[in-house]
Coordinates of C-alpha atoms (C1' of nucleotides) in Angstrom, one line a residue:
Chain A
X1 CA 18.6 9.7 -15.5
X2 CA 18.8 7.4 -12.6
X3 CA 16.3 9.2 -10.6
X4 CA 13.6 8.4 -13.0
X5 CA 14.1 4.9 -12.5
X6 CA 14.0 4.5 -8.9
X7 CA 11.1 7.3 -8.7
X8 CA 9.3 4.2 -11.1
X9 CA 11.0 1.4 -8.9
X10 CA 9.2 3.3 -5.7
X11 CA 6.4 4.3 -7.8
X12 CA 5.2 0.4 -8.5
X13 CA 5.4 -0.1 -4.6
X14 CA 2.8 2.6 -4.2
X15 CA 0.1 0.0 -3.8
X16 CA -1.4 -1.6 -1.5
X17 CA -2.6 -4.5 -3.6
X18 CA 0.6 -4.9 -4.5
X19 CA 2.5 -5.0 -1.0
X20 CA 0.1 -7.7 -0.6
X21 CA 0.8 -9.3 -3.7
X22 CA 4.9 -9.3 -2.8
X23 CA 4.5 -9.6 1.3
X24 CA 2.1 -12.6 -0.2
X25 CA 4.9 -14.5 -2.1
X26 CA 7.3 -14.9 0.6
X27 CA 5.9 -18.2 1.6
X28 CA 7.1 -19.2 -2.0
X29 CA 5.8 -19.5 -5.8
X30 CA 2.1 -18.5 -5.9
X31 CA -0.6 -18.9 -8.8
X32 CA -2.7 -15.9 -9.9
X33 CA -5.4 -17.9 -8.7
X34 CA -3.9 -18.4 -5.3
X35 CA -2.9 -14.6 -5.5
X36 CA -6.3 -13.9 -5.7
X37 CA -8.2 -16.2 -3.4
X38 CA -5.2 -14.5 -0.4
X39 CA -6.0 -11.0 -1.4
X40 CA -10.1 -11.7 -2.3
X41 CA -9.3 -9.7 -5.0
X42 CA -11.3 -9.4 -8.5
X43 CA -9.3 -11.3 -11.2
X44 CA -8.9 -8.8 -13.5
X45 CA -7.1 -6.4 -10.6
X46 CA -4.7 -8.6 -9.8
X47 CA -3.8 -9.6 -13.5
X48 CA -3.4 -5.8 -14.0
X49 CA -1.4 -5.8 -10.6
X50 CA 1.1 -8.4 -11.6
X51 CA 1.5 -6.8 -14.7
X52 CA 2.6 -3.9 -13.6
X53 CA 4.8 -5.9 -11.2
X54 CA 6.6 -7.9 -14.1
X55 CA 6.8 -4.8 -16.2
X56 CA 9.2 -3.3 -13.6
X57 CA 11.1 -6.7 -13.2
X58 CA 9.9 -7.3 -9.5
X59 CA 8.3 -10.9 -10.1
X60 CA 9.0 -13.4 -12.8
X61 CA 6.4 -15.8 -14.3
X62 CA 6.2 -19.1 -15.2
X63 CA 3.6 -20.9 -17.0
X64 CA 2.9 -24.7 -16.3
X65 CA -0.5 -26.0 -18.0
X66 CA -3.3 -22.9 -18.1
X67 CA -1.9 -21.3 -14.9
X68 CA 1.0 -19.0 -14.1
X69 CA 3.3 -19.3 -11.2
X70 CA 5.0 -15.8 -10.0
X71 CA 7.6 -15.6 -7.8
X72 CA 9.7 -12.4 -6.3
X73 CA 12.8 -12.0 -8.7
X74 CA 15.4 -10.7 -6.0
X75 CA 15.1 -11.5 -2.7
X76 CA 16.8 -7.8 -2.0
X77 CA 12.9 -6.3 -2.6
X78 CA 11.8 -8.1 1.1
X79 CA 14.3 -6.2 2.7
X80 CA 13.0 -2.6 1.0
X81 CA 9.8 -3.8 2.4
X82 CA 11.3 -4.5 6.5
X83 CA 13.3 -1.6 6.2
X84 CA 10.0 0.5 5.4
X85 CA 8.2 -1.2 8.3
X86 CA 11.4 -0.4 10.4
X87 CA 10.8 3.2 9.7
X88 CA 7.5 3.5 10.2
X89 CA 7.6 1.8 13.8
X90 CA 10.5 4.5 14.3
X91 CA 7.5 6.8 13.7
X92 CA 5.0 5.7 15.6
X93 CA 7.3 5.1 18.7
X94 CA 8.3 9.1 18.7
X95 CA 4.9 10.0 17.8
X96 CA 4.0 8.4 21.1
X97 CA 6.8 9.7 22.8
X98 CA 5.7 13.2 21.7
X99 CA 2.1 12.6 22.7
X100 CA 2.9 11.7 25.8
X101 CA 5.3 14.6 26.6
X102 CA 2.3 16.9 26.2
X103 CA 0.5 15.2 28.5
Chain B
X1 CA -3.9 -2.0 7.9
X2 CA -0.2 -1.9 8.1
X3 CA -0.1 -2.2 3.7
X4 CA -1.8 0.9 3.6
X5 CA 0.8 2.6 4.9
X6 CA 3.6 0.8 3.1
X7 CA 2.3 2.0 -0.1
X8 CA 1.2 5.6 0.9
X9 CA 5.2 5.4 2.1
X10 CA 6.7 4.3 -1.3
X11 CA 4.1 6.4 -3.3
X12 CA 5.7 9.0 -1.5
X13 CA 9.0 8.2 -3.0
X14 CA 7.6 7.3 -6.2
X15 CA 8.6 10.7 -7.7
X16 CA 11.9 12.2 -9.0
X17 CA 11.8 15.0 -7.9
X18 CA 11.4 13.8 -4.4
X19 CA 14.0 11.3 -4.5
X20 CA 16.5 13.9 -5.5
X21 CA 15.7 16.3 -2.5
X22 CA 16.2 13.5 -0.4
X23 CA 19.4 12.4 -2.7
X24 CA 20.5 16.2 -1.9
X25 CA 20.0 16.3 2.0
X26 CA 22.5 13.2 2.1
X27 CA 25.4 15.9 2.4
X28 CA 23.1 17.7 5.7
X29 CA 20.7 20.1 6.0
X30 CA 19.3 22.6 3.7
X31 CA 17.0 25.3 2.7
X32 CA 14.0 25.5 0.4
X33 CA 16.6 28.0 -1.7
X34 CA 19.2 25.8 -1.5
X35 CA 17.1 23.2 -2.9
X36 CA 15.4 25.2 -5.4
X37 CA 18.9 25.6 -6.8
X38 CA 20.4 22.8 -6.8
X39 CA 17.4 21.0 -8.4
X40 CA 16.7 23.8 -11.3
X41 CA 13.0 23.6 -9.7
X42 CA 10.1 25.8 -9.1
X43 CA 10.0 27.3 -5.8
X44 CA 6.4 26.3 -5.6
X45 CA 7.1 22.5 -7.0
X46 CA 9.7 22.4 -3.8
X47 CA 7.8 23.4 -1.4
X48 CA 4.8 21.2 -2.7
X49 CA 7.4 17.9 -2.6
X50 CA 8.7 19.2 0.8
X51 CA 5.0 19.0 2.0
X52 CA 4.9 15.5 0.6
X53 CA 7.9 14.4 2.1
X54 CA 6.7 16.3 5.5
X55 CA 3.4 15.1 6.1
X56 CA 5.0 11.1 5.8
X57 CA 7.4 12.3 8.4
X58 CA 10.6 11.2 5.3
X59 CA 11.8 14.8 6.5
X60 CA 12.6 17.3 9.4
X61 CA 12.0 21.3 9.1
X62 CA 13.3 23.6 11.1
X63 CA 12.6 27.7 10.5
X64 CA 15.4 30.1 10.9
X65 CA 14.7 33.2 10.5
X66 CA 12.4 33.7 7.5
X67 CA 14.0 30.6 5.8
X68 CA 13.7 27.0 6.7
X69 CA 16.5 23.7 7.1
X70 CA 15.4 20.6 6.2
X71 CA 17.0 17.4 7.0
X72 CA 15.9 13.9 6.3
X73 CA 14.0 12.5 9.7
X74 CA 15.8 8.5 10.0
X75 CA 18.9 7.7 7.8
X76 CA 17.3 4.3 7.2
X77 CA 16.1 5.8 4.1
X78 CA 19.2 6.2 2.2
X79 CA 19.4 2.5 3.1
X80 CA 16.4 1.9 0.9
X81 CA 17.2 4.5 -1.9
X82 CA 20.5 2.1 -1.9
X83 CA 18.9 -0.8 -1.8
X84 CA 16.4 0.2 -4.3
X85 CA 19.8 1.0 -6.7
X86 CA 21.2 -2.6 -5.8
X87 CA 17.8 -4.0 -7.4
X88 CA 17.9 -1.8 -10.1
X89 CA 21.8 -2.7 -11.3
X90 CA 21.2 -6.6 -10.9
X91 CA 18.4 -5.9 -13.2
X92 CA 20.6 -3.9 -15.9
X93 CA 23.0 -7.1 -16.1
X94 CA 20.8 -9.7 -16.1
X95 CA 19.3 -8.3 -19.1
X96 CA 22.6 -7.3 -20.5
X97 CA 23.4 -11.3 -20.3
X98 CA 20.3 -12.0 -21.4
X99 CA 21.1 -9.5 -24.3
X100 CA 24.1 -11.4 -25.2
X101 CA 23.0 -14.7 -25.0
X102 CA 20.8 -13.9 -27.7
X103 CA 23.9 -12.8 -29.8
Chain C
dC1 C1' -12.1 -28.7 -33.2
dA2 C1' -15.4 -27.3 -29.5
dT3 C1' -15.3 -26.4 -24.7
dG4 C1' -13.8 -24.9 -20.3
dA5 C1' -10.3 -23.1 -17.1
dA6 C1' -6.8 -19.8 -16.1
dT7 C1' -4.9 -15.6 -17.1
dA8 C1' -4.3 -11.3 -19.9
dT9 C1' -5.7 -7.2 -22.1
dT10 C1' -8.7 -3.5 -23.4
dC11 C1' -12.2 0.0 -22.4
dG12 C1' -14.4 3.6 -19.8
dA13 C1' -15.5 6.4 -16.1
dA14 C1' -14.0 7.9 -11.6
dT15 C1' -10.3 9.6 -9.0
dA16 C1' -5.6 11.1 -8.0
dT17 C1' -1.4 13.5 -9.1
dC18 C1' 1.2 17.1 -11.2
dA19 C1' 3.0 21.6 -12.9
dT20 C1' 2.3 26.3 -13.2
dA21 C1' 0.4 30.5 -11.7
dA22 C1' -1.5 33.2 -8.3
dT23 C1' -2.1 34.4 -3.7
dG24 C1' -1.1 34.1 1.4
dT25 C1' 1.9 34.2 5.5
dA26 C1' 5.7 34.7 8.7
dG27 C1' 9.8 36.9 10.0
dC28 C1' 13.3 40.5 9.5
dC29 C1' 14.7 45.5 8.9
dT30 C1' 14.3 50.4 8.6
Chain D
dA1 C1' 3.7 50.4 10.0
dG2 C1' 5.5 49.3 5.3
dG3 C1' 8.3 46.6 2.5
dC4 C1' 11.2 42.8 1.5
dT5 C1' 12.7 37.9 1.6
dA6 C1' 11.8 33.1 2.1
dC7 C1' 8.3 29.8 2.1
dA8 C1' 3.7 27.8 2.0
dT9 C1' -0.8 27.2 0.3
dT10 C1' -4.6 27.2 -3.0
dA11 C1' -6.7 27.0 -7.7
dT12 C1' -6.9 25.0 -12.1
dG13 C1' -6.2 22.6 -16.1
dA14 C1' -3.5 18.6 -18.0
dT15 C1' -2.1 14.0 -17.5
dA16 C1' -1.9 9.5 -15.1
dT17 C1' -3.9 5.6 -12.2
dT18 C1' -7.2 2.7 -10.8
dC19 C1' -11.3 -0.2 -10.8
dG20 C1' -14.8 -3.2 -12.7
dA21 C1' -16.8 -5.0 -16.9
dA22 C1' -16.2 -6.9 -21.1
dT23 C1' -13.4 -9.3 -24.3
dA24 C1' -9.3 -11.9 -25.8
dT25 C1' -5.7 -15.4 -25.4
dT26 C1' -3.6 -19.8 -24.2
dC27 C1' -3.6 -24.3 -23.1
dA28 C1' -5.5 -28.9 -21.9
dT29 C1' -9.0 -32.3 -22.7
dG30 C1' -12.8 -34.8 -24.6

DNA sequence: CATGAATATTCGAATATCATAATGTAGCCT
DNA sequence: AGGCTACATTATGATATTCGAATATTCATG
């Protein structure tokens, strides 16, 4: 059942905390503690938020002293995330378009 | 607040059943019945997930007579749903060589 | 080994989502 | 108008998500 998993992939994107979290890590490797100071976000959320995020394979962890460093794990997940914004400006733009033709 | 939307637009496609009505208009348009049959679902289930799918503009509906053709509104999304499966299969086997590395 | 810093996990209440069932509506056809 | 077909919407109980608070874990350092 295929369609389970990317209903599940898709699923884990319905966030916002976590767009932020993966729009946040394309300048590069980010601490939790970096994660949340960008996002002024309680600790605890984004813990729970990265969690979820490594449970689905999206960001991989790495753990140097006390801290953790996450990173994306496949570059491909930027381009779900431009393709989505590509289709929303689609939207908007014939949105407009139809609001203006009832003018 | 552009995340907002990102995630309200995958939380949208964060459900099977959603992703195989839009799986099922890849071969063209279609009705509620069709739909109904070819998924083995609820008429009311259907028509609930075409709402979904509706109000995030994902598709297009057009009434006929007393039954209704829907289509999917910008072809970009197959791109993601294929994108989304790309992910997915680098996933499977990296952890399959993980798997056997361990061996 | 006690302490502190960074992160993770657990718990609980609030909220959201879902499936099913029931009801509503719009367009034929006679 | 009345009935039928094809969909849509609403109601409701069950399940899942989410947030913040509290607690636990892990590692470095004195």
């Amino acid at each position: 059942m295929l369609r389970h998993f990317k209903a599940e992939f898709f699923k884990t994107l319905g966030h916002p905390t976590r767009i932020r979290i993966l729009d946040a890590l394309r300048d590069g490797e980010l601490t939790v503690g970096d994660l949340q100071q960008r996002l002024k976000a309680e600790q605890s959320a984004v813990s729970q938020h990265l969690a979820a995020l490594r449970s689905r394979d999206f960001v991989h962890a790495r753990r140097v002293g006390t801290s953790v460093w996450y990173s994306v794990a496949d570059a491909a997940i930027w381009e779900l995330l431009d393709i989505a914004r590509d289709i929303y400006e689609r939207q908007l733009s014939s949105n407009r378009a139809m609001f203006e033709a009832l003018q």
